[in-house]
CSV table of C-alpha atoms in Angstrom, one decimal:
chain,number,residue,atom,x,y,z
A,1,MET,CA,-43.2,140.4,40.5
A,2,LYS,CA,-46.3,138.9,41.9
A,3,LYS,CA,-46.2,135.1,42.7
A,4,SER,CA,-49.1,134.4,40.2
A,5,HIS,CA,-46.9,135.9,37.5
A,6,VAL,CA,-43.8,134.0,38.5
A,7,LEU,CA,-46.0,130.7,38.7
A,8,PHE,CA,-47.5,131.4,35.3
A,9,ALA,CA,-43.9,132.1,33.7
A,10,THR,CA,-42.5,129.0,35.3
A,11,LEU,CA,-45.4,126.9,34.1
A,12,LEU,CA,-45.1,128.5,30.5
A,13,SER,CA,-41.3,127.9,30.4
A,14,LEU,CA,-41.9,124.2,31.6
A,15,GLY,CA,-44.5,123.7,29.0
A,16,VAL,CA,-42.0,125.1,26.2
A,17,CYS,CA,-39.5,122.8,27.4
A,18,VAL,CA,-41.6,119.7,27.4
A,19,SER,CA,-42.9,120.7,23.8
A,20,VAL,CA,-39.3,121.0,22.5
A,21,PHE,CA,-38.2,117.8,24.1
A,22,ALA,CA,-41.2,115.8,22.8
A,23,GLN,CA,-40.5,117.2,19.2
A,24,MET,CA,-36.9,116.1,19.6
A,25,GLY,CA,-37.8,112.6,20.9
A,26,ALA,CA,-40.2,112.2,17.9
A,27,LYS,CA,-37.6,113.1,15.5
A,28,MET,CA,-35.0,110.8,17.1
A,29,LYS,CA,-37.5,107.9,17.0
A,30,GLU,CA,-38.3,108.3,13.2
A,31,LYS,CA,-36.6,105.4,11.4
A,32,SER,CA,-34.4,106.1,8.4
A,33,LEU,CA,-35.8,105.5,5.0
A,34,TYR,CA,-33.6,102.4,4.7
A,35,GLU,CA,-35.3,101.0,7.8
A,36,ARG,CA,-38.8,102.0,6.7
A,37,LEU,CA,-38.0,100.2,3.3
A,38,GLY,CA,-37.2,97.0,5.1
A,39,GLY,CA,-33.5,97.2,5.0
A,40,LYS,CA,-31.2,95.3,2.6
A,41,PRO,CA,-33.3,92.1,2.0
A,42,ALA,CA,-36.3,94.3,0.8
A,43,ILE,CA,-34.2,96.6,-1.3
A,44,THR,CA,-32.7,93.6,-2.8
A,45,ALA,CA,-35.9,92.1,-3.7
A,46,VAL,CA,-37.0,95.4,-5.3
A,47,VAL,CA,-33.8,95.8,-7.3
A,48,ASP,CA,-34.1,92.2,-8.6
A,49,ASP,CA,-37.7,92.9,-9.9
A,50,PHE,CA,-36.7,96.5,-11.2
A,51,VAL,CA,-33.7,95.2,-13.1
A,52,ALA,CA,-35.8,92.6,-14.8
A,53,ARG,CA,-38.7,95.1,-15.7
A,54,ALA,CA,-36.2,97.7,-17.0
A,55,GLY,CA,-34.3,95.2,-19.0
A,56,SER,CA,-37.3,94.3,-20.9
A,57,ASN,CA,-38.6,97.8,-21.4
A,58,MET,CA,-37.8,99.0,-24.8
A,59,GLN,CA,-38.4,102.7,-23.8
A,60,VAL,CA,-35.7,102.5,-21.2
A,61,ASN,CA,-33.1,101.0,-23.7
A,62,PHE,CA,-31.2,99.3,-20.8
A,63,MET,CA,-28.7,97.5,-22.9
A,64,ARG,CA,-28.0,100.8,-24.8
A,65,ASP,CA,-28.7,99.2,-28.3
A,66,GLY,CA,-26.7,96.2,-27.5
A,67,LYS,CA,-23.5,98.1,-26.3
A,68,PHE,CA,-23.9,96.8,-22.8
A,69,ALA,CA,-25.1,93.3,-23.5
A,70,ASN,CA,-22.0,91.9,-21.7
A,71,VAL,CA,-22.6,93.7,-18.5
A,72,ASP,CA,-22.3,91.6,-15.3
A,73,MET,CA,-25.9,91.8,-14.1
A,74,ASN,CA,-25.2,90.5,-10.7
A,75,ARG,CA,-22.5,93.1,-10.0
A,76,LEU,CA,-24.8,95.9,-11.4
A,77,LYS,CA,-27.6,94.6,-9.1
A,78,MET,CA,-25.2,94.5,-6.1
A,79,GLN,CA,-24.2,98.2,-6.9
A,80,LEU,CA,-27.7,99.4,-7.2
A,81,VAL,CA,-28.5,97.8,-3.9
A,82,ASP,CA,-25.5,99.3,-2.2
A,83,PHE,CA,-26.3,102.8,-3.8
A,84,ILE,CA,-29.8,102.6,-2.5
A,85,CYS,CA,-28.9,101.3,0.8
A,86,GLN,CA,-26.4,104.1,1.3
A,87,ALA,CA,-28.7,106.9,0.0
A,88,THR,CA,-31.5,105.8,2.3
A,89,GLY,CA,-29.4,105.7,5.5
A,90,GLY,CA,-28.3,102.2,5.6
A,91,PRO,CA,-24.9,100.9,6.7
A,92,GLU,CA,-24.0,99.6,3.1
A,93,ARG,CA,-21.5,101.7,1.2
A,94,TYR,CA,-21.6,102.2,-2.5
A,95,THR,CA,-18.0,102.0,-3.9
A,96,GLY,CA,-18.8,102.4,-7.6
A,97,ARG,CA,-18.2,105.3,-9.8
A,98,ASN,CA,-20.3,108.5,-9.3
A,99,MET,CA,-23.4,108.8,-11.5
A,100,LYS,CA,-21.9,111.1,-14.0
A,101,GLN,CA,-18.9,108.9,-14.6
A,102,ALA,CA,-20.9,105.7,-14.5
A,103,HIS,CA,-23.4,106.9,-17.3
A,104,LYS,CA,-20.8,109.0,-19.3
A,105,GLY,CA,-21.2,108.4,-23.1
A,106,MET,CA,-24.6,106.4,-22.7
A,107,LYS,CA,-26.5,109.4,-24.3
A,108,ILE,CA,-29.5,108.7,-21.8
A,109,THR,CA,-32.5,110.8,-22.7
A,110,ASN,CA,-35.0,112.4,-20.3
A,111,ALA,CA,-37.5,110.1,-21.7
A,112,GLU,CA,-35.3,107.0,-20.9
A,113,PHE,CA,-34.7,108.3,-17.5
A,114,ASP,CA,-38.5,108.8,-17.1
A,115,ALA,CA,-39.2,105.3,-18.3
A,116,ILE,CA,-36.6,103.7,-15.8
A,117,ALA,CA,-38.1,105.8,-12.9
A,118,ALA,CA,-41.5,104.6,-13.8
A,119,ASP,CA,-40.1,101.0,-13.8
A,120,LEU,CA,-38.8,101.5,-10.3
A,121,ALA,CA,-42.2,103.1,-9.2
A,122,ALA,CA,-43.9,99.9,-10.6
A,123,SER,CA,-41.5,97.6,-8.7
A,124,LEU,CA,-42.1,99.5,-5.5
A,125,ASP,CA,-45.8,99.2,-6.0
A,126,LYS,CA,-45.5,95.5,-6.6
A,127,PHE,CA,-43.9,95.2,-3.2
A,128,LYS,CA,-46.6,97.5,-1.6
A,129,VAL,CA,-44.1,100.1,-0.5
A,130,PRO,CA,-46.1,102.9,1.1
A,131,ALA,CA,-46.4,106.2,-0.7
A,132,LYS,CA,-44.3,108.3,1.5
A,133,GLU,CA,-41.3,105.9,1.4
A,134,LYS,CA,-41.9,105.4,-2.4
A,135,ASN,CA,-41.9,109.2,-3.0
A,136,GLU,CA,-38.8,109.6,-0.9
A,137,LEU,CA,-36.8,107.1,-2.8
A,138,LEU,CA,-38.1,108.4,-6.1
A,139,ALA,CA,-36.9,111.8,-5.1
A,140,ILE,CA,-33.4,110.4,-4.5
A,141,VAL,CA,-33.5,108.9,-7.9
A,142,GLU,CA,-34.7,112.3,-9.4
A,143,SER,CA,-31.7,113.9,-7.7
A,144,THR,CA,-29.4,112.0,-10.0
A,145,ARG,CA,-31.1,113.1,-13.3
A,146,ARG,CA,-28.8,115.8,-14.0
A,147,ASP,CA,-25.7,113.6,-13.7
A,148,ILE,CA,-27.3,110.7,-15.7
A,149,VAL,CA,-29.2,112.4,-18.6
A,150,GLU,CA,-26.7,113.5,-21.5
A,151,LYS,CA,-29.3,114.1,-24.3
A,152,LYS,CA,-32.0,116.7,-23.7
């Protein structure tokens, strides 16, 4: 093999290696959604606003026609914060029931799910969460639809 071909092959291999390592480094440096949202303090602020917003939205039917009027709102908020923190890559752990068990018998409709998702989106907008992070979080919420909605 000619020296020029060996040199070219070596440079090409080196270029490929540099490219691969650069891509790996970029992926390793990307922060988790949890970090990009601002961590637990920012998530807590969004959840506080979201629960107040959804609680007053008749389309959401948050208290399920009064059936859940005695719910411990502080505990509910804490569970929502932990769920979002865990789902977005944070260190907190959600220890509540799974989504199917937690919403069983509530007869939540797709329209109610859509309304509460819109309330979350509005809370994220209020706190000026960038579109990328907002859409990633809303995709996580959407992934729970099949376990939450009972009435089609």
